[in-house]
C-alpha cells in the first residue's frame, strides 16, 4: 500500500495553533469527538495538535491510513502508553492492556471461548434475559412516565454478561457490581481528562473511592474463581460458561493455564467491556429509532415477518438483516468506543507528511464514520446504507466500531449477537418515543454515553403474537 507522496514527504501536518501554553488540551477536554471532527473537516486527513510545550499528537482519518496502522505489525504500532497506563489501574494485564508475548499468549488461551459455535450456545441466555424483561417493560409502559433506557440497557447487559461469564444470576449482587462499575468509571474518566493527576497512593477522596470500587470487583471475581477451582478439583467439571473455558484453557506450547491473577484481569476486562459497550450501543439505537419512525416501522415489519411474536434465536439472526443494519448504523453514528490510539516506533510517512518516532496517533471511529468522502449525508441515520448493494466498494476501515487487525475486539461477535437478540425481542412488543424534540447530546467519557441518560417514553405495541415472558 503506497500512501506517501514522495515529492512532498517530510512536512509537518497542519493543525490548530491552540493556546500558547497548553496547545489544544483545553479545547479537547470540552468535547473530544466534536473537536476532532471539526479539525478533520478543516485540516484534512492528517492533523497535528500541540499539547504542553513542544509535544504533539496526530489524528489520522482516512480508511487506508487506519488500515495501515491497525493491520501493520503490532511492534510498529503498539497501544499508547498513556491509555494503557490508565486502564491498568482497573484491568491489570488483561487483553485490552497487555502487549507482546503476554498478550499473544492470553489471546491464544481466550480465543476458543469466543468461537462461533460457543457463542451460539450462549444465545439462550440472551433470549431468556430479554424475554424476562418484557413484563417489566409492560409495567413501565403502562405507567406512562419517561424511562431511562440507558439504565434499562445497562441492567439487561449486566445480567447477560453475568450469566454468560460466571454462569450465575447476578441479580442479588447487581447493586454491588453497579457501584463498583460507577466508581471505576468516575476515576478513569477523570484520569483521562487530567493526565497529570497525583499518584494513586495519595489518600485523596477520588482515589479512595476508586480503590473501594476495585476492591469490590476483586472480592466478587476472586471469590467466584476460588469456588470454581474447588468445583473443578472435586468434580472435574468447571461448568459451561466463559469462565469455565478460561479455567480449562491450556497453552499449546507449555501446557500452562492462567493464574488467578490472569483470570481476574481477563474476567474484569470482559465484564466491563461486555457490559458497558453493548448497553451504550443499544441505548443510542433506541434513541435513533424513536426519532426516525420510518426505520422503526421497517424494523417492526421484519420482526413480524421473521419471528411472528416468538423470541429470536441465534439461528434467526441471518434473516434479521434490517435489524442488523439498524445496529450497524447506530454503531456508525455513536460508536461506544469512539476512538483508539497507537504510537509509532519509527518515523512514519503518511500523505506527504512525516510523523516522528514515538508519535501518539488517534484513530477516531466517530470521525472516520462521518467522513464525507465515504458516507453520503454522514450525519443522517440511514440503515439502508448497510444494505449489501450499497456497502460494496466501501473501504474496509471506513467503518471499524470494534477496531481491527490483530487486536480487534475479541468479544465483537458476542456483542453483536447480544444486541440483535435484545433489540429483536423488545422491539416486537414496544416502541420508544422522544420525551421532547430537543436532541440528546453524547457525553464522551470512557465510552460515548448519552448526557443525562436516555429518557424515552415506552409504548406497548398491539400484536398478534405476545413475546415469551409476558405472563400470559
Short mmCIF file of C-alpha atoms in Angstrom, two decimals, residues 134-344:
data_model
loop_
_atom_site.label_atom_id
_atom_site.label_comp_id
_atom_site.label_asym_id
_atom_site.label_seq_id
_atom_site.Cartn_x
_atom_site.Cartn_y
_atom_site.Cartn_z
CA UNK A 134 -40.89 -7.92 28.60
CA UNK A 135 -43.11 -7.98 31.70
CA UNK A 136 -41.05 -5.21 33.32
CA UNK A 137 -41.30 -3.08 30.19
CA UNK A 138 -45.04 -3.67 30.02
CA UNK A 139 -45.39 -2.22 33.53
CA UNK A 140 -43.13 0.73 32.66
CA UNK A 141 -45.14 1.43 29.51
CA UNK A 142 -48.42 1.29 31.42
CA UNK A 143 -47.12 3.84 33.94
CA UNK A 144 -46.79 6.39 31.13
CA UNK A 145 -43.69 8.05 32.60
CA UNK A 146 -40.34 8.57 30.85
CA UNK A 147 -37.99 5.63 31.25
CA UNK A 148 -34.21 5.91 31.32
CA UNK A 149 -33.47 3.45 28.55
CA UNK A 150 -29.74 3.77 29.25
CA UNK A 151 -30.28 2.34 32.73
CA UNK A 152 -32.55 -0.38 31.34
CA UNK A 153 -29.97 -1.49 28.77
CA UNK A 154 -27.25 -1.44 31.40
CA UNK A 155 -29.33 -3.68 33.66
CA UNK A 156 -30.03 -6.22 30.91
CA UNK A 157 -26.49 -6.43 29.55
CA UNK A 158 -25.13 -6.83 33.08
CA UNK A 159 -27.50 -9.76 33.63
CA UNK A 160 -26.40 -11.36 30.37
CA UNK A 161 -22.68 -10.97 30.93
CA UNK A 162 -23.06 -12.26 34.50
CA UNK A 163 -24.72 -15.45 33.32
CA UNK A 164 -22.53 -15.90 30.24
CA UNK A 165 -19.28 -15.19 32.07
CA UNK A 166 -19.93 -16.62 35.51
CA UNK A 167 -22.91 -18.90 34.98
CA UNK A 168 -24.85 -17.17 37.73
CA UNK A 169 -27.71 -14.76 38.16
CA UNK A 170 -26.05 -11.52 39.12
CA UNK A 171 -29.32 -10.07 40.39
CA UNK A 172 -28.54 -10.41 44.08
CA UNK A 173 -25.18 -8.68 43.56
CA UNK A 174 -26.33 -6.20 40.93
CA UNK A 175 -26.10 -3.24 43.31
CA UNK A 176 -22.55 -4.13 44.35
CA UNK A 177 -21.39 -4.60 40.76
CA UNK A 178 -23.11 -1.42 39.58
CA UNK A 179 -21.49 0.64 42.35
CA UNK A 180 -18.08 -0.81 41.50
CA UNK A 181 -18.58 -0.03 37.81
CA UNK A 182 -19.66 3.54 38.58
CA UNK A 183 -16.71 4.14 40.91
CA UNK A 184 -14.21 2.78 38.40
CA UNK A 185 -15.74 4.80 35.55
CA UNK A 186 -15.61 8.03 37.55
CA UNK A 187 -11.92 7.55 38.28
CA UNK A 188 -10.94 6.60 34.73
CA UNK A 189 -12.91 9.46 33.19
CA UNK A 190 -11.17 11.94 35.49
CA UNK A 191 -7.73 10.49 34.75
CA UNK A 192 -8.23 10.82 31.01
CA UNK A 193 -9.27 14.45 31.39
CA UNK A 194 -6.48 15.23 33.91
CA UNK A 195 -3.37 13.31 32.83
CA UNK A 196 -1.19 14.98 35.48
CA UNK A 197 -3.34 13.85 38.41
CA UNK A 198 -1.38 12.97 41.60
CA UNK A 199 -0.29 9.33 42.13
CA UNK A 200 -2.92 6.86 43.28
CA UNK A 201 -1.09 6.23 46.56
CA UNK A 202 -2.09 9.68 47.82
CA UNK A 203 -5.24 9.34 50.01
CA UNK A 204 -7.44 11.71 48.02
CA UNK A 205 -11.23 11.14 48.16
CA UNK A 206 -11.35 10.26 44.46
CA UNK A 207 -8.53 7.75 44.90
CA UNK A 208 -10.21 6.16 47.91
CA UNK A 209 -13.48 5.77 46.01
CA UNK A 210 -11.68 4.07 43.15
CA UNK A 211 -9.73 1.76 45.44
CA UNK A 212 -13.00 0.76 47.11
CA UNK A 213 -14.55 0.06 43.70
CA UNK A 214 -11.57 -2.03 42.62
CA UNK A 215 -11.63 -3.93 45.90
CA UNK A 216 -15.32 -4.65 45.29
CA UNK A 217 -14.55 -6.13 41.89
CA UNK A 218 -11.74 -8.22 43.37
CA UNK A 219 -13.95 -9.64 46.13
CA UNK A 220 -16.55 -10.75 43.63
CA UNK A 221 -14.22 -12.11 40.97
CA UNK A 222 -11.65 -13.84 43.18
CA UNK A 223 -14.45 -15.42 45.20
CA UNK A 224 -16.04 -16.86 42.06
CA UNK A 225 -12.67 -18.08 40.72
CA UNK A 226 -11.88 -19.83 44.02
CA UNK A 227 -15.27 -21.54 44.14
CA UNK A 228 -14.96 -22.66 40.54
CA UNK A 229 -11.46 -24.06 41.08
CA UNK A 230 -12.77 -26.08 44.04
CA UNK A 231 -15.63 -27.43 41.92
CA UNK A 232 -13.21 -28.36 39.15
CA UNK A 233 -10.92 -30.19 41.61
CA UNK A 234 -13.79 -32.04 43.27
CA UNK A 235 -15.92 -32.98 40.26
CA UNK A 236 -13.71 -32.39 37.23
CA UNK A 237 -16.40 -30.11 35.82
CA UNK A 238 -15.95 -26.33 35.88
CA UNK A 239 -19.24 -25.61 34.09
CA UNK A 240 -20.06 -24.42 30.59
CA UNK A 241 -19.69 -20.64 30.85
CA UNK A 242 -16.83 -18.45 29.64
CA UNK A 243 -15.03 -18.57 32.98
CA UNK A 244 -15.02 -22.37 32.83
CA UNK A 245 -13.47 -22.27 29.38
CA UNK A 246 -10.79 -19.87 30.58
CA UNK A 247 -10.09 -22.07 33.61
CA UNK A 248 -9.64 -25.13 31.44
CA UNK A 249 -7.61 -23.41 28.69
CA UNK A 250 -4.02 -24.55 28.31
CA UNK A 251 -1.16 -23.05 26.33
CA UNK A 252 -0.39 -25.42 23.46
CA UNK A 253 3.35 -24.87 23.84
CA UNK A 254 3.79 -25.01 27.62
CA UNK A 255 0.64 -26.74 28.86
CA UNK A 256 0.17 -23.98 31.43
CA UNK A 257 -3.16 -22.39 32.31
CA UNK A 258 -3.96 -18.94 33.64
CA UNK A 259 -3.06 -17.92 37.16
CA UNK A 260 -5.75 -16.48 39.43
CA UNK A 261 -4.38 -13.00 38.73
CA UNK A 262 -4.53 -13.52 34.96
CA UNK A 263 -8.05 -14.90 35.24
CA UNK A 264 -9.04 -11.92 37.37
CA UNK A 265 -7.70 -9.46 34.80
CA UNK A 266 -9.39 -11.19 31.87
CA UNK A 267 -12.71 -11.62 33.68
CA UNK A 268 -12.89 -7.97 34.74
CA UNK A 269 -11.92 -6.88 31.22
CA UNK A 270 -14.73 -8.99 29.76
CA UNK A 271 -17.20 -7.88 32.44
CA UNK A 272 -16.55 -4.17 31.91
CA UNK A 273 -16.28 -4.26 28.12
CA UNK A 274 -19.09 -6.76 27.55
CA UNK A 275 -21.49 -4.87 29.76
CA UNK A 276 -20.80 -1.20 29.03
CA UNK A 277 -20.26 -1.08 25.28
CA UNK A 278 -23.32 -3.14 24.32
CA UNK A 279 -25.53 -1.17 26.68
CA UNK A 280 -24.36 2.12 25.16
CA UNK A 281 -24.84 0.84 21.60
CA UNK A 282 -28.41 -0.29 22.31
CA UNK A 283 -29.23 2.95 24.12
CA UNK A 284 -28.37 5.01 21.03
CA UNK A 285 -30.21 2.50 18.83
CA UNK A 286 -33.48 3.07 20.73
CA UNK A 287 -32.92 6.83 20.55
CA UNK A 288 -32.42 6.78 16.77
CA UNK A 289 -35.45 4.56 16.21
CA UNK A 290 -37.57 6.87 18.37
CA UNK A 291 -36.58 9.82 16.18
CA UNK A 292 -36.97 8.00 12.84
CA UNK A 293 -40.41 6.32 12.68
CA UNK A 294 -39.88 5.09 9.10
CA UNK A 295 -36.89 2.99 10.20
CA UNK A 296 -38.82 1.77 13.23
CA UNK A 297 -41.70 0.66 11.01
CA UNK A 298 -39.31 -1.21 8.70
CA UNK A 299 -37.78 -2.93 11.74
CA UNK A 300 -41.20 -3.96 13.07
CA UNK A 301 -42.21 -5.31 9.67
CA UNK A 302 -39.13 -7.53 9.51
CA UNK A 303 -39.62 -8.80 13.06
CA UNK A 304 -43.25 -9.67 12.34
CA UNK A 305 -42.34 -11.50 9.13
CA UNK A 306 -39.44 -13.49 10.57
CA UNK A 307 -40.46 -14.08 14.19
CA UNK A 308 -44.24 -13.60 14.36
CA UNK A 309 -44.10 -12.80 18.05
CA UNK A 310 -41.78 -15.56 19.25
CA UNK A 311 -38.40 -14.86 20.85
CA UNK A 312 -35.43 -14.83 18.45
CA UNK A 313 -32.71 -17.45 18.50
CA UNK A 314 -29.15 -17.27 17.09
CA UNK A 315 -30.40 -19.25 14.09
CA UNK A 316 -32.82 -16.40 13.24
CA UNK A 317 -30.15 -13.70 13.11
CA UNK A 318 -29.02 -14.20 9.48
CA UNK A 319 -32.63 -13.50 8.39
CA UNK A 320 -32.92 -10.39 10.59
CA UNK A 321 -30.98 -8.35 8.07
CA UNK A 322 -32.65 -4.99 8.70
CA UNK A 323 -32.25 -5.44 12.46
CA UNK A 324 -28.52 -5.81 11.91
CA UNK A 325 -28.49 -2.81 9.55
CA UNK A 326 -30.14 -0.67 12.26
CA UNK A 327 -27.47 -1.69 14.76
CA UNK A 328 -24.65 -1.11 12.28
CA UNK A 329 -25.92 2.38 11.54
CA UNK A 330 -26.25 3.18 15.24
CA UNK A 331 -22.67 1.99 15.75
CA UNK A 332 -21.59 4.21 12.88
CA UNK A 333 -23.10 7.36 14.35
CA UNK A 334 -22.50 6.62 18.03
CA UNK A 335 -19.67 4.09 18.40
CA UNK A 336 -19.43 3.29 22.14
CA UNK A 337 -15.62 3.17 21.97
CA UNK A 338 -15.41 6.28 19.83
CA UNK A 339 -11.64 6.35 19.34
CA UNK A 340 -8.45 4.39 19.85
CA UNK A 341 -4.79 5.28 19.80
CA UNK A 342 -1.41 3.90 18.82
CA UNK A 343 2.22 5.01 18.93
CA UNK A 344 4.83 4.93 16.19
#
